[in-house]
Coordinates of C-alpha atoms in Angstrom, one line a residue:
Chain A
X17 CA 27.5 -17.4 78.3
X18 CA 28.3 -18.6 75.1
X19 CA 30.0 -15.6 73.5
X20 CA 30.5 -16.0 69.0
X21 CA 33.0 -15.6 66.8
X22 CA 31.4 -11.6 66.7
X23 CA 31.3 -10.9 69.9
X24 CA 35.7 -11.8 70.0
X25 CA 35.7 -10.2 66.9
X26 CA 33.9 -6.8 68.3
X27 CA 35.7 -7.1 72.0
X28 CA 39.4 -7.7 69.5
X29 CA 38.8 -4.2 68.2
X30 CA 37.6 -2.8 71.1
X31 CA 41.7 -3.9 72.4
X32 CA 42.8 -2.7 69.2
X33 CA 44.3 -6.8 69.2
X34 CA 44.5 -8.1 65.2
X35 CA 43.5 -11.9 65.9
X36 CA 43.9 -14.1 62.7
X37 CA 41.2 -15.0 61.2
X38 CA 42.2 -18.9 61.9
X39 CA 42.5 -18.0 65.0
X40 CA 38.9 -17.6 66.1
X41 CA 37.3 -19.8 66.4
X42 CA 40.0 -21.1 69.4
X43 CA 39.7 -17.6 70.7
X44 CA 35.6 -18.8 70.7
X45 CA 36.0 -21.2 73.0
X46 CA 38.8 -20.4 75.1
X47 CA 36.8 -17.1 76.7
X48 CA 33.7 -19.0 76.4
X49 CA 35.0 -21.4 78.9
X50 CA 36.9 -19.0 81.0
X51 CA 33.8 -16.9 81.4
X52 CA 31.4 -20.1 82.5
X53 CA 34.3 -20.4 85.0
X54 CA 33.7 -16.7 85.9
X55 CA 29.7 -17.3 85.9
X56 CA 30.0 -19.4 89.2
X57 CA 30.1 -15.8 90.7
X58 CA 26.9 -15.0 89.9
X59 CA 25.6 -18.1 92.4
X60 CA 26.7 -15.3 95.7
X61 CA 24.5 -12.8 96.6
X62 CA 27.2 -9.7 97.4
X63 CA 24.4 -7.0 98.0
X64 CA 25.0 -5.8 100.6
X65 CA 29.2 -6.8 100.9
X66 CA 31.6 -3.1 100.0
X67 CA 34.2 -3.9 96.5
X68 CA 37.6 -4.4 97.5
X69 CA 40.2 -2.9 95.4
X70 CA 42.9 -2.4 97.5
X71 CA 44.1 -5.3 100.2
X72 CA 44.5 -3.1 102.9
X73 CA 41.7 -0.6 101.7
X74 CA 44.5 1.9 101.3
X75 CA 43.6 5.4 99.7
X76 CA 45.5 7.1 96.8
X77 CA 48.5 8.5 98.5
X78 CA 48.5 13.0 96.9
X79 CA 51.8 14.8 96.6
X80 CA 52.2 18.1 96.5
X81 CA 51.6 19.2 93.0
X82 CA 55.2 20.0 92.6
X83 CA 58.2 18.9 89.4
X84 CA 59.9 16.2 90.9
X85 CA 61.2 14.6 87.5
X86 CA 64.0 16.4 85.0
X87 CA 63.1 15.9 81.8
X88 CA 65.2 13.2 80.4
X89 CA 63.4 12.7 76.9
X90 CA 66.0 11.4 74.6
X91 CA 67.4 9.3 77.1
X92 CA 63.8 7.5 77.4
X93 CA 62.8 7.7 73.5
X94 CA 66.0 5.4 72.8
X95 CA 63.4 2.8 72.9
X96 CA 61.2 4.2 70.2
X97 CA 60.5 2.7 67.2
X98 CA 60.5 6.0 65.0
X99 CA 61.0 9.4 66.7
X100 CA 61.8 12.5 64.6
X101 CA 62.9 16.6 66.3
X102 CA 61.9 14.9 70.0
X103 CA 58.4 13.4 68.7
X104 CA 57.4 10.1 68.5
X105 CA 56.1 9.3 64.1
X106 CA 53.0 7.7 64.2
X107 CA 51.1 7.8 60.4
X108 CA 49.5 10.5 59.4
X109 CA 46.6 11.3 60.7
X110 CA 45.0 14.0 60.1
X111 CA 45.3 14.8 56.0
Chain B
X10 CA 80.5 -22.7 96.7
X11 CA 77.7 -23.2 95.2
X12 CA 75.4 -25.6 97.7
X13 CA 76.3 -22.8 99.9
X14 CA 72.7 -20.4 101.0
X15 CA 73.3 -16.8 101.4
X16 CA 74.0 -17.0 104.8
X17 CA 77.1 -19.2 104.7
X18 CA 77.9 -17.4 101.4
X19 CA 78.0 -14.3 102.9
X20 CA 79.9 -15.8 106.0
X21 CA 82.4 -16.7 103.5
X22 CA 83.3 -13.1 102.6
X23 CA 83.3 -11.9 105.7
X24 CA 86.0 -13.8 107.2
X25 CA 88.3 -14.3 103.3
X26 CA 87.2 -17.1 102.2
X27 CA 86.6 -16.8 99.0
X28 CA 86.5 -13.2 96.6
X29 CA 83.2 -12.0 94.9
X30 CA 84.4 -12.3 91.8
X31 CA 85.8 -15.7 92.6
X32 CA 82.3 -16.3 93.3
X33 CA 80.8 -14.5 90.3
X34 CA 82.6 -16.0 88.1
X35 CA 81.5 -19.9 90.0
X36 CA 78.3 -19.2 89.1
X37 CA 78.8 -17.5 85.4
X38 CA 81.1 -20.3 84.9
X39 CA 77.9 -22.8 86.3
X40 CA 75.2 -20.8 83.8
X41 CA 77.1 -20.9 81.1
X42 CA 77.5 -24.8 81.1
X43 CA 74.4 -26.3 82.3
X44 CA 71.4 -23.7 81.3
X45 CA 71.6 -24.7 77.6
X46 CA 69.9 -27.4 79.4
X47 CA 66.8 -25.5 81.4
X48 CA 66.4 -22.3 79.9
X49 CA 66.1 -21.0 82.6
X50 CA 68.1 -16.7 81.6
X51 CA 67.0 -14.7 79.2
X52 CA 69.8 -12.5 79.6
X53 CA 73.6 -13.2 81.4
X54 CA 75.7 -9.6 82.1
X55 CA 78.3 -11.3 82.7
X56 CA 81.0 -8.2 82.0
X57 CA 78.8 -6.3 84.5
X58 CA 78.1 -9.3 87.1
X59 CA 82.4 -9.2 87.1
X60 CA 82.6 -5.6 87.6
X61 CA 79.9 -4.9 90.0
X62 CA 81.7 -8.2 92.2
X63 CA 85.3 -5.8 91.5
X64 CA 82.9 -2.8 93.6
X65 CA 82.2 -5.3 96.4
X66 CA 85.2 -7.0 96.8
X67 CA 86.7 -3.2 97.0
X68 CA 84.5 -2.3 99.7
X69 CA 85.0 -5.2 102.1
X70 CA 89.0 -4.4 101.5
X71 CA 88.3 -0.9 102.7
X72 CA 85.7 -1.5 105.1
X73 CA 82.9 -0.7 104.3
X74 CA 80.7 -4.0 103.0
X75 CA 77.0 -4.6 104.3
X76 CA 76.3 -8.1 105.2
X77 CA 75.0 -8.9 101.3
X78 CA 77.7 -7.6 99.4
X79 CA 79.1 -9.6 96.7
X80 CA 76.6 -12.1 96.4
X81 CA 75.1 -13.1 93.7
X82 CA 71.6 -12.7 92.2
X83 CA 69.9 -13.0 88.9
X84 CA 66.2 -10.8 88.9
X85 CA 62.7 -11.8 87.3
X86 CA 63.2 -10.2 83.3
X87 CA 60.0 -8.7 84.7
X88 CA 62.5 -6.1 86.8
X89 CA 63.7 -2.9 84.7
X90 CA 67.2 -3.2 85.2
X91 CA 69.3 0.1 83.5
X92 CA 71.2 -0.5 80.6
X93 CA 69.8 -4.4 80.4
X94 CA 66.9 -5.7 77.9
X95 CA 64.1 -6.2 79.6
X96 CA 61.7 -8.6 77.7
X97 CA 59.0 -9.9 79.8
X98 CA 59.9 -12.6 77.6
X99 CA 57.1 -11.1 75.1
X100 CA 58.4 -10.1 71.5
X101 CA 56.7 -6.9 72.3
X102 CA 59.1 -6.1 74.4
X103 CA 62.2 -8.0 73.3
X104 CA 64.1 -4.9 71.7
X105 CA 63.4 -3.0 75.0
X106 CA 66.3 -1.8 76.8
X107 CA 65.2 -0.1 80.4
X108 CA 66.0 2.9 80.8
X109 CA 66.4 3.0 84.5
X110 CA 66.1 -0.1 87.4
X111 CA 63.0 -1.2 89.5
X112 CA 62.8 0.4 92.5
X113 CA 64.0 -3.8 94.4
X114 CA 67.1 -3.9 91.3
X115 CA 68.4 -0.4 92.7
X116 CA 67.9 -1.2 96.4
X117 CA 69.6 -4.7 96.1
X118 CA 72.7 -3.0 94.1
X119 CA 73.0 -0.3 96.9
X120 CA 73.0 -3.7 98.8
X121 CA 76.0 -4.3 96.6
X122 CA 74.4 -7.3 95.8
X123 CA 76.1 -8.6 92.2
X124 CA 73.1 -9.6 89.7
X125 CA 74.5 -12.4 87.3
X126 CA 71.3 -11.7 84.1
X127 CA 67.3 -12.1 84.3
X128 CA 65.8 -14.8 84.2
X129 CA 63.0 -17.0 82.0
X130 CA 59.3 -16.9 82.9
X131 CA 55.6 -17.0 81.6
X132 CA 55.2 -13.7 79.5
X133 CA 53.9 -11.0 81.3
X134 CA 53.7 -13.0 84.1
X135 CA 50.6 -14.5 82.9
X136 CA 50.9 -18.5 83.2
X137 CA 51.2 -21.4 85.7
X138 CA 54.0 -23.1 83.2
X139 CA 56.8 -20.9 81.7
X140 CA 55.1 -22.0 78.8
X141 CA 53.6 -18.9 77.3
X142 CA 57.5 -17.8 77.3
X143 CA 58.8 -15.7 74.0
X144 CA 61.8 -17.7 74.4
X145 CA 60.9 -20.9 75.5
X146 CA 59.8 -23.4 78.2
X147 CA 61.7 -23.6 80.8
X148 CA 62.7 -27.2 82.1
X149 CA 62.6 -28.1 86.0
X150 CA 65.9 -29.1 86.9
X151 CA 64.4 -32.8 88.6
X152 CA 63.3 -33.5 85.6
X153 CA 63.7 -32.5 82.4
X154 CA 60.0 -33.5 81.3
X155 CA 58.5 -31.4 83.2
X156 CA 57.9 -27.5 83.6
X157 CA 59.0 -25.8 87.2
X158 CA 56.1 -24.1 87.4
X159 CA 55.4 -20.0 86.5
X160 CA 55.2 -17.7 86.1
X161 CA 59.0 -17.3 87.7
X162 CA 59.4 -20.4 86.9
X163 CA 63.3 -18.9 85.7
X164 CA 64.2 -18.0 88.8
X165 CA 62.8 -21.2 90.7
X166 CA 64.7 -22.9 87.6
X167 CA 68.2 -21.1 88.3
X168 CA 67.8 -21.0 92.2
X169 CA 67.3 -25.2 92.1
X170 CA 70.3 -26.3 89.3
X171 CA 72.4 -24.1 91.5
X172 CA 73.6 -22.1 89.3
X173 CA 72.6 -18.7 91.2
X174 CA 71.9 -18.5 94.9
X175 CA 68.8 -16.5 95.1
X176 CA 67.0 -14.7 92.6
X177 CA 63.7 -12.2 92.7
X178 CA 60.3 -13.0 91.1
X179 CA 56.8 -12.0 91.3
X180 CA 53.4 -13.5 92.1
X181 CA 50.2 -12.1 91.3
X182 CA 48.1 -15.7 91.6
X183 CA 50.7 -17.7 92.9
X184 CA 53.9 -17.0 90.9
X185 CA 56.6 -17.1 93.6
X186 CA 55.0 -19.7 95.5
X187 CA 54.3 -22.4 92.6
X188 CA 57.1 -22.8 90.9
X189 CA 59.4 -22.4 94.5
X190 CA 57.4 -25.7 94.7
X191 CA 57.7 -27.5 91.8
X192 CA 61.7 -26.8 92.3
X193 CA 62.4 -27.4 95.9
X194 CA 63.3 -24.3 97.2
X195 CA 61.5 -21.6 99.0
X196 CA 60.1 -18.4 98.0
X197 CA 57.9 -15.8 100.0
X198 CA 55.4 -13.8 98.6
X199 CA 55.1 -10.3 101.5
X200 CA 52.1 -8.5 102.6
X201 CA 50.5 -6.9 99.2
X202 CA 52.0 -3.2 99.5
X203 CA 55.0 -4.1 101.5
X204 CA 57.5 -4.3 98.6
X205 CA 57.7 -1.1 95.6
X206 CA 56.2 -2.2 92.8
X207 CA 57.9 0.7 90.6
X208 CA 59.8 -0.5 87.6
X209 CA 58.1 -4.2 87.8
X210 CA 56.0 -4.7 84.8
X211 CA 52.6 -4.5 85.6
X212 CA 50.3 -7.4 85.4
X213 CA 47.1 -7.0 88.1
X214 CA 48.3 -4.4 89.6
X215 CA 45.8 -4.6 93.1
X216 CA 47.7 -8.0 93.0
X217 CA 51.3 -7.8 91.7
X218 CA 53.6 -8.9 94.7
X219 CA 57.3 -9.1 94.7
X220 CA 59.3 -11.2 96.8
X221 CA 62.4 -13.4 97.3
X222 CA 63.0 -16.6 95.8
X223 CA 66.0 -19.0 97.3
X224 CA 67.1 -22.3 99.5
X225 CA 66.2 -20.8 102.8
X226 CA 63.5 -19.3 104.4
X227 CA 67.1 -18.0 106.3
X228 CA 68.2 -16.3 103.1
X229 CA 64.3 -15.3 102.1
X230 CA 64.9 -12.8 105.4
X231 CA 67.9 -11.8 104.5
X232 CA 66.5 -10.5 101.0
X233 CA 63.5 -9.3 102.1
X234 CA 65.6 -6.9 104.3
X235 CA 66.8 -5.5 101.7
X236 CA 63.5 -5.4 99.5
X237 CA 60.9 -4.2 102.2
X238 CA 59.4 -0.7 103.0
X239 CA 58.3 2.3 101.8
X240 CA 58.2 4.0 97.9
X241 CA 57.4 7.4 97.6
X242 CA 57.3 6.2 93.6
X243 CA 54.7 3.4 94.3
X244 CA 51.5 4.7 95.2
X245 CA 50.1 1.8 96.9
X246 CA 53.5 1.0 98.8
X247 CA 52.4 1.0 102.5
X248 CA 54.0 3.4 104.8
X249 CA 55.2 0.9 107.9
X250 CA 58.2 0.4 110.2
X251 CA 60.2 -2.1 108.2
X252 CA 61.5 -5.3 111.0
X253 CA 64.3 -6.9 110.8
X254 CA 63.3 -10.5 109.4
X255 CA 66.1 -12.7 110.7
X256 CA 64.9 -11.1 114.6
X257 CA 62.7 -13.7 115.1
X258 CA 64.1 -16.7 113.6
X259 CA 64.7 -19.0 116.3
X260 CA 62.0 -18.0 118.4
X261 CA 60.7 -21.1 119.4
X262 CA 57.1 -22.4 118.2
X263 CA 55.5 -23.8 121.3
X264 CA 52.3 -23.1 121.9
X265 CA 51.6 -21.5 117.8
X266 CA 48.5 -22.7 116.5
X267 CA 48.3 -23.5 112.9
X268 CA 45.4 -23.8 110.9
X269 CA 44.4 -26.6 108.2
X270 CA 41.4 -25.6 106.1
X271 CA 39.3 -28.6 105.3
X272 CA 38.7 -26.6 101.7
X273 CA 42.9 -27.3 101.5
X274 CA 42.5 -31.0 101.8
X275 CA 39.2 -32.2 99.9
X276 CA 38.7 -32.4 96.2
X277 CA 41.6 -32.2 93.6
X278 CA 44.4 -32.9 95.9
X279 CA 46.6 -36.0 95.6
X280 CA 46.5 -38.7 98.4
X281 CA 50.4 -38.6 97.8
X282 CA 50.3 -35.1 98.2
X283 CA 47.8 -34.6 101.5
X284 CA 50.0 -37.6 103.5
X285 CA 53.1 -35.6 102.6
X286 CA 51.4 -31.8 104.1
X287 CA 50.4 -34.1 107.0
X288 CA 53.4 -35.2 107.5
X289 CA 55.2 -32.0 107.3
X290 CA 52.7 -30.2 110.0
X291 CA 53.5 -33.3 112.2
X292 CA 56.5 -31.7 112.2
X293 CA 55.6 -28.4 113.4
X294 CA 53.5 -30.5 116.2
X295 CA 56.3 -31.8 117.3
X296 CA 58.2 -28.5 117.6
X297 CA 55.3 -28.1 120.5
X298 CA 52.5 -26.0 117.6
X299 CA 48.9 -27.2 118.0
X300 CA 46.8 -28.0 114.4
X301 CA 43.4 -26.7 114.4
X302 CA 40.9 -27.6 111.5
X303 CA 39.6 -24.4 109.8
X304 CA 37.1 -23.3 107.3
X305 CA 37.3 -20.8 104.4
X306 CA 34.1 -21.5 103.0
X307 CA 34.6 -18.6 99.9
X308 CA 37.7 -21.0 98.6
X309 CA 35.5 -22.0 95.1
X310 CA 35.3 -18.8 94.4
X311 CA 39.1 -17.5 94.0
X312 CA 39.7 -18.8 91.0
X313 CA 36.8 -17.1 88.9
X314 CA 37.2 -13.6 91.7
X315 CA 41.0 -13.8 90.2
X316 CA 40.0 -14.4 86.5
X317 CA 38.0 -11.1 86.2
X318 CA 40.3 -9.0 88.0
X319 CA 43.5 -10.0 87.0
X320 CA 42.4 -10.1 83.0
X321 CA 41.1 -6.8 83.4
X322 CA 43.6 -5.2 84.8
X323 CA 45.6 -6.8 82.2
X324 CA 43.8 -5.2 79.7
X325 CA 44.2 -1.7 81.0
X326 CA 48.2 -2.0 82.5
X327 CA 48.2 -3.6 78.9
X328 CA 47.0 -1.3 76.5
X329 CA 50.1 0.8 77.0
X330 CA 51.5 -0.9 74.5
X331 CA 51.1 0.8 71.2
X332 CA 54.1 0.7 68.7
X333 CA 54.2 4.3 69.5
X334 CA 56.8 5.0 72.0
X335 CA 58.8 1.8 72.6
X336 CA 58.1 -1.9 72.2
X337 CA 57.6 -4.0 68.8
X338 CA 55.9 -1.8 66.1
X339 CA 54.8 -3.2 63.0
X340 CA 56.2 -3.3 59.1
X341 CA 54.4 -0.1 57.3
X342 CA 51.2 0.4 58.5
X343 CA 48.6 1.6 56.9
X344 CA 47.1 4.1 59.7
X345 CA 47.4 4.8 63.8
X346 CA 44.4 2.1 64.0
X347 CA 46.4 -0.7 61.7
X348 CA 49.7 0.0 63.6
X349 CA 47.9 -0.6 67.2
X350 CA 45.9 -3.6 66.1
X351 CA 48.8 -5.1 63.9
X352 CA 52.2 -3.8 67.0
X353 CA 49.7 -5.6 69.5
X354 CA 48.7 -8.7 67.9
X355 CA 52.3 -9.5 66.5
X356 CA 53.9 -8.6 70.2
X357 CA 51.7 -10.8 72.4
X358 CA 51.5 -14.4 72.2
X359 CA 48.5 -16.8 72.4
X360 CA 47.6 -16.7 76.0
X361 CA 48.1 -13.1 77.0
X362 CA 46.0 -12.1 74.3
X363 CA 43.8 -14.0 76.0
X364 CA 43.5 -12.4 79.0
X365 CA 43.6 -8.9 77.4
X366 CA 39.9 -9.9 75.0
X367 CA 39.1 -11.6 79.1
X368 CA 39.5 -8.1 80.6
X369 CA 38.1 -6.3 78.0
X370 CA 35.2 -7.8 77.5
X371 CA 34.8 -7.5 81.9
X372 CA 35.4 -3.9 81.6
X373 CA 33.3 -3.3 78.7
X374 CA 30.0 -1.1 78.3
X375 CA 27.1 -2.9 80.6
X376 CA 29.0 -5.7 82.2
X377 CA 31.3 -4.0 84.3
X378 CA 29.5 -4.4 87.4
X379 CA 28.4 -7.7 86.7
X380 CA 32.0 -8.7 86.2
X381 CA 35.0 -6.5 88.0
X382 CA 32.7 -5.3 90.4
X383 CA 31.0 -8.8 91.4
X384 CA 34.8 -9.8 91.4
X385 CA 35.3 -7.4 93.7
X386 CA 32.4 -8.6 96.2
X387 CA 33.5 -11.8 96.3
X388 CA 37.4 -10.3 97.0
X389 CA 36.0 -8.6 100.3
X390 CA 34.3 -12.2 101.5
X391 CA 37.5 -14.4 100.6
X392 CA 39.3 -11.6 102.3
X393 CA 37.1 -11.9 105.8
X394 CA 37.3 -15.9 105.4
X395 CA 41.2 -15.3 106.5
X396 CA 40.6 -12.8 108.4
X397 CA 37.8 -14.7 110.9
X398 CA 40.7 -17.4 110.3
X399 CA 43.5 -15.7 112.0
X400 CA 41.1 -14.7 114.9
X401 CA 41.3 -18.5 116.1
X402 CA 45.0 -19.4 114.7
X403 CA 48.4 -17.7 114.0
X404 CA 49.3 -19.3 110.7
X405 CA 47.5 -21.3 108.6
X406 CA 49.0 -24.0 106.5
X407 CA 48.8 -26.4 103.7
X408 CA 50.2 -27.8 100.1
X409 CA 51.0 -25.0 97.6
X410 CA 49.7 -27.1 94.7
X411 CA 47.2 -29.5 94.0
X412 CA 49.3 -31.5 93.2
X413 CA 54.1 -32.3 92.1
X414 CA 55.0 -30.7 88.6
X415 CA 52.9 -31.8 86.1
X416 CA 54.6 -32.8 82.4
X417 CA 55.3 -29.9 79.3
X418 CA 52.6 -30.0 77.3
X419 CA 50.2 -31.8 79.4
X420 CA 47.7 -28.5 80.3
X421 CA 48.1 -26.5 77.3
X422 CA 44.8 -27.3 75.0
X423 CA 42.4 -25.8 78.0
X424 CA 43.8 -22.6 80.2
X425 CA 40.3 -23.1 82.6
X426 CA 42.7 -27.0 83.3
X427 CA 45.8 -24.7 83.8
X428 CA 43.6 -21.8 85.8
X429 CA 42.6 -24.8 88.3
X430 CA 46.4 -25.6 89.2
X431 CA 46.5 -22.0 91.4
X432 CA 43.1 -22.7 93.1
X433 CA 46.0 -22.8 96.5
X434 CA 47.6 -19.7 96.3
X435 CA 45.3 -17.3 94.3
X436 CA 42.8 -16.4 97.2
X437 CA 46.7 -15.4 98.7
X438 CA 46.6 -12.4 96.4
X439 CA 43.3 -11.2 96.4
X440 CA 43.3 -10.5 100.4
X441 CA 46.4 -9.6 100.3
X442 CA 48.5 -11.6 102.7
X443 CA 51.8 -12.4 102.5
X444 CA 52.2 -16.6 101.5
X445 CA 55.6 -18.9 101.9
X446 CA 56.0 -22.2 99.9
X447 CA 58.6 -24.6 101.8
X448 CA 59.8 -27.9 100.2
X449 CA 58.1 -30.0 102.2
X450 CA 58.9 -33.8 100.5
X451 CA 58.8 -35.3 97.4
X452 CA 55.7 -37.1 95.6
X453 CA 56.9 -39.5 92.4
X454 CA 60.5 -38.1 92.8
X455 CA 59.4 -34.3 92.1
X456 CA 59.2 -31.6 95.2
X457 CA 56.2 -30.3 96.6
X458 CA 55.9 -27.3 98.7
X459 CA 54.3 -26.5 101.5
X460 CA 52.6 -23.4 102.0
X461 CA 52.1 -21.5 105.5
X462 CA 50.5 -17.8 104.8
X463 CA 49.8 -14.9 107.9
X464 CA 48.6 -12.2 108.9
X465 CA 48.4 -8.5 106.7
X466 CA 53.0 -7.6 108.0
X467 CA 53.4 -10.6 109.7
X468 CA 56.3 -12.1 107.4
X469 CA 58.6 -12.8 110.5
X470 CA 56.1 -15.1 111.9
X471 CA 56.1 -17.0 108.7
X472 CA 59.7 -16.8 107.8
X473 CA 60.1 -18.1 111.8
X474 CA 57.8 -21.0 111.4
X475 CA 59.7 -21.9 107.8
X476 CA 63.3 -21.5 110.0
X477 CA 62.2 -23.8 112.4
X478 CA 60.7 -26.2 109.9
X479 CA 64.1 -26.2 107.7
X480 CA 65.7 -26.5 111.4
X481 CA 64.2 -30.0 112.1
X482 CA 63.9 -31.3 108.5
X483 CA 66.3 -31.8 105.2
X484 CA 63.9 -30.9 102.2
X485 CA 65.0 -27.9 101.8
X486 CA 68.9 -29.2 101.1
X487 CA 68.1 -31.8 98.7
X488 CA 68.5 -31.0 95.4
X489 CA 68.5 -32.1 91.9
X490 CA 70.6 -34.8 91.3
X491 CA 72.8 -33.2 88.0
X492 CA 73.4 -30.5 91.0
X493 CA 74.7 -31.5 94.3

């Protein structure tokens, strides 16, 4: 399947990824060749095959709904680019 | 001291031949003088290492030291290490000081091992050559113009150059086994769910698995004893008793049934590689094993299935890097969307961006069934091939890679060409099986690996076969000329 530049721009937007204008042709070529590779799968009939999500078919473990972690907000926020009063700062969202 | 295995170093420490501080200083000195050639470390933690070594020596003096206390190791920079820079070789995390230890890291700390530093890798573990690192490519100690393999290329190069006796790695599609093969060391990818993924920065969560990289199978067994086990913090960790992986190392191999998949010896395998691997297989025959041709008919489908599942899971996992809570943030964002887009655009390298785009496309509206769901169905076919084979044979053997280490820069133009390098390793992750690569000879002066695969949770059997092979051969003892 051949992608065009608009497809790549759309996917980049979905991924919230800014890609440089001059890189778009290269990404378009790369993605097209990766999707060509991947399309080999379509030749195989898998209608009766169950999808495999966990290699040992384990299911999600549940735990009791109890608080087990302590509050380490300050410790974790040491890596934050911008904080104030214990909150993460982002550009203004609501006028 | 740097030519000794972990088993030998542990004995030396126990016998008082040298202290952990002496050992640690020796390896730190080697890193400081030699690593500028290889670029195998991103961060060296000399001061902390010496403090850990002193603590290990004190424990030993008090008679409380565990078997591996005081042995130096290094961690792939994908494992979170509390208070130490943890970059995943990405600009995105180039300022990230992990606030906690990964379970693997804390288990090794508890066992008293000494951490020398964090090793270089392909960014977010995406790559087969270690050329995708924000911190620059790693050089193969056997040939500085060659790649060390990837993504755990720094760990492999550091062990091969005798800068550290062992290191951790992670394997999503071959990232322990392929660099181990290219650098002439032994690398084990355990069964999916055997080693905790907690604190191991996620790439493709249904495939990722941590494991040891060392000089010998015996050393890998000693390290796996510390790494393996159930972890309630990892939701896919499996509750299963951990055996002593050294217990079966010396079992004789008489009667062992070895399967050679015909698909692993066909087109794409260089003739020198094929001959080298068959010579290695003959060693097992001499040890009493029988050889059987088998078939894994869906082998070629592993590449397309992997390059849907891994990017899809990566695009989801990497959505956490948003420039808000940690990691790279762009300058002067005009709004929230600009903050996300530019922080991610600036923070991720090209291969990571490519895989995020492929994964986002595969998961986008209208394509999920045709790509991700389809790949998961193919994944079951691939696993079924292996399970059928293990009804007839105990172990499967073949080459780890189609050829010896390729030259730096030779595969970087076409990502699909690079993906083909992983043909023998990817299927193992899709099936969740354990696999090991052991040094099996030299092709054009560069090391190559024999890959051995076993059924789920049969690491002991893998390590037994690898250890017996290493008792009978000396490929694992070869060192690059500059590092003998």
